[in-house]
Amino acid sequence: MTPEQIIPLAVIPVVLVLVLLRNRRPRVLRPRWMWVMPLLILLGISAGLYFTPHEPFGPAAWAAFAAALAIGALAGWWRGKTITIQKAADGTLMAQASPFGLILIVGLLLGRTAIRSVMESQAASWHVDAAVITDAFMLFAVGLVVAQRLEVFIRARAILAGGADSHVEAAA
């Protein structure tokens, strides 16, 4: 394996430990600011896709983009469902990410690394454009972030309106 392949694999365990330590306690959830991260992701990835020179995409590429966006949205919705939201005694919302959501992200990172290494060696023989794969992963990230934030926002708004706390079963 090349250093370009080893470095992401070495970084993942470090990031995993840091995220697990960070998620041990619930954090304050501010629903009115939840739109900021999806907006930044949308602007950044849109600019990256728009200003990157490439050949015009065909129907298969557009289908891959739609599938990546839809699968990312599904993964984001599922990850958003695994977040526990509680209303504290003082009325603030507290959110705690589930280990299941973290497992999803780690699995996605490992899958992306594996696909990248396979695609680098086989893209020409499979007649697959690397730009399509890269752009599809970026659209997957858009779907993931936007759907997760939307799911958490909807649940947080329901709790603030008087609904019950939103807990996730361990078998989720």
Short mmCIF file of C-alpha atoms in Angstrom, two decimals, residues 17-154:
data_model
loop_
_atom_site.label_atom_id
_atom_site.label_comp_id
_atom_site.label_asym_id
_atom_site.label_seq_id
_atom_site.Cartn_x
_atom_site.Cartn_y
_atom_site.Cartn_z
CA VAL A 17 -11.38 7.75 19.58
CA LEU A 18 -11.70 11.55 19.62
CA VAL A 19 -15.31 11.45 18.45
CA LEU A 20 -16.21 8.73 20.95
CA LEU A 21 -14.71 10.79 23.78
CA ARG A 22 -16.56 13.89 22.60
CA ASN A 23 -19.90 12.07 22.36
CA ARG A 24 -19.87 10.65 25.88
CA ARG A 25 -21.91 13.56 27.17
CA PRO A 26 -24.96 15.28 25.73
CA ARG A 27 -24.33 18.66 24.13
CA VAL A 28 -26.60 21.69 23.86
CA LEU A 29 -28.67 21.57 20.68
CA ARG A 30 -29.56 24.90 19.10
CA PRO A 31 -32.22 24.24 16.44
CA ARG A 32 -32.24 27.82 15.21
CA TRP A 33 -28.61 27.45 14.03
CA MET A 34 -28.91 24.00 12.44
CA TRP A 35 -29.22 25.47 8.95
CA VAL A 36 -25.67 26.87 8.99
CA MET A 37 -23.71 23.64 8.42
CA PRO A 38 -25.90 22.37 5.55
CA LEU A 39 -25.65 25.79 3.91
CA LEU A 40 -21.86 25.82 4.20
CA ILE A 41 -21.65 22.25 2.86
CA LEU A 42 -23.98 23.09 -0.03
CA LEU A 43 -22.06 26.24 -0.94
CA GLY A 44 -18.64 24.60 -0.68
CA ILE A 45 -19.48 21.45 -2.59
CA SER A 46 -21.54 23.34 -5.19
CA ALA A 47 -18.62 25.68 -5.82
CA GLY A 48 -16.26 22.71 -6.04
CA LEU A 49 -18.49 20.93 -8.53
CA TYR A 50 -19.17 24.04 -10.59
CA PHE A 51 -15.63 25.33 -10.87
CA THR A 52 -13.93 21.97 -11.47
CA PRO A 53 -13.27 21.57 -15.19
CA HIS A 54 -14.53 18.31 -16.66
CA GLU A 55 -16.17 16.84 -19.71
CA PRO A 56 -19.98 17.04 -19.91
CA PHE A 57 -21.62 14.21 -18.02
CA GLY A 58 -23.83 11.64 -19.70
CA PRO A 59 -27.09 10.10 -18.47
CA ALA A 60 -25.29 7.34 -16.54
CA ALA A 61 -23.30 9.92 -14.59
CA TRP A 62 -26.43 11.90 -13.73
CA ALA A 63 -28.09 8.68 -12.57
CA ALA A 64 -25.04 7.97 -10.38
CA PHE A 65 -25.28 11.49 -8.94
CA ALA A 66 -28.98 11.07 -8.15
CA ALA A 67 -28.33 7.69 -6.55
CA ALA A 68 -25.44 9.06 -4.46
CA LEU A 69 -27.56 11.98 -3.26
CA ALA A 70 -30.48 9.66 -2.40
CA ILE A 71 -28.28 7.12 -0.60
CA GLY A 72 -26.57 9.95 1.28
CA ALA A 73 -29.95 11.34 2.32
CA LEU A 74 -31.05 7.91 3.50
CA ALA A 75 -27.85 7.47 5.53
CA GLY A 76 -28.24 10.99 6.96
CA TRP A 77 -31.85 10.34 7.92
CA TRP A 78 -30.83 7.10 9.66
CA ARG A 79 -27.94 8.79 11.43
CA GLY A 80 -30.25 11.63 12.52
CA LYS A 81 -32.71 9.09 13.92
CA THR A 82 -29.98 7.59 16.12
CA ILE A 83 -29.34 10.90 17.92
CA THR A 84 -31.00 11.12 21.32
CA ILE A 85 -32.62 14.48 22.06
CA GLN A 86 -33.80 15.46 25.54
CA LYS A 87 -35.27 18.59 27.00
CA ALA A 88 -33.35 19.70 30.10
CA ALA A 89 -35.04 21.09 33.20
CA ASP A 90 -34.18 24.63 32.12
CA GLY A 91 -35.83 24.12 28.71
CA THR A 92 -32.69 23.73 26.62
CA LEU A 93 -32.37 20.80 24.29
CA MET A 94 -29.54 18.33 24.78
CA ALA A 95 -28.43 15.97 22.01
CA GLN A 96 -26.21 12.93 22.22
CA ALA A 97 -24.99 11.05 19.19
CA SER A 98 -25.35 7.31 19.19
CA PRO A 99 -22.43 4.95 18.63
CA PHE A 100 -24.48 3.52 15.75
CA GLY A 101 -24.17 6.81 13.88
CA LEU A 102 -20.43 6.78 14.43
CA ILE A 103 -20.22 3.20 13.16
CA LEU A 104 -22.05 4.34 10.01
CA ILE A 105 -19.57 7.15 9.40
CA VAL A 106 -16.55 4.89 10.01
CA GLY A 107 -18.01 2.29 7.65
CA LEU A 108 -18.53 4.95 5.00
CA LEU A 109 -14.96 6.23 5.36
CA LEU A 110 -13.55 2.71 5.11
CA GLY A 111 -15.78 1.95 2.13
CA ARG A 112 -14.70 5.14 0.39
CA THR A 113 -11.04 4.29 0.94
CA ALA A 114 -11.54 0.77 -0.40
CA ILE A 115 -13.49 1.98 -3.43
CA ARG A 116 -10.88 4.64 -4.16
CA SER A 117 -8.04 2.11 -4.20
CA VAL A 118 -10.00 -0.24 -6.45
CA MET A 119 -11.10 2.57 -8.75
CA GLU A 120 -7.58 3.92 -9.17
CA SER A 121 -6.39 0.61 -10.50
CA GLN A 122 -9.50 -0.44 -12.45
CA ALA A 123 -11.13 2.79 -13.70
CA ALA A 124 -9.69 2.58 -17.21
CA SER A 125 -10.60 -1.07 -17.72
CA TRP A 126 -14.13 -0.50 -16.36
CA HIS A 127 -14.56 2.70 -18.44
CA VAL A 128 -15.50 4.69 -15.35
CA ASP A 129 -14.71 8.38 -15.09
CA ALA A 130 -12.94 9.25 -11.84
CA ALA A 131 -14.65 12.68 -11.83
CA VAL A 132 -18.04 10.96 -11.69
CA ILE A 133 -16.99 8.89 -8.68
CA THR A 134 -15.50 11.90 -6.90
CA ASP A 135 -18.52 14.10 -7.59
CA ALA A 136 -20.88 11.32 -6.52
CA PHE A 137 -19.09 11.04 -3.17
CA MET A 138 -19.41 14.79 -2.71
CA LEU A 139 -23.15 14.63 -3.45
CA PHE A 140 -23.42 11.72 -1.01
CA ALA A 141 -21.91 14.00 1.66
CA VAL A 142 -24.44 16.73 0.82
CA GLY A 143 -27.33 14.28 1.21
CA LEU A 144 -25.91 12.93 4.47
CA VAL A 145 -25.42 16.30 6.16
CA VAL A 146 -28.64 17.93 4.95
CA ALA A 147 -30.88 14.95 5.79
CA GLN A 148 -29.31 14.44 9.22
CA ARG A 149 -29.72 18.07 10.18
CA LEU A 150 -33.27 18.17 8.83
CA GLU A 151 -34.24 15.03 10.77
CA VAL A 152 -32.76 16.37 14.01
CA PHE A 153 -34.38 19.79 13.45
CA ILE A 154 -37.83 18.25 12.91
#
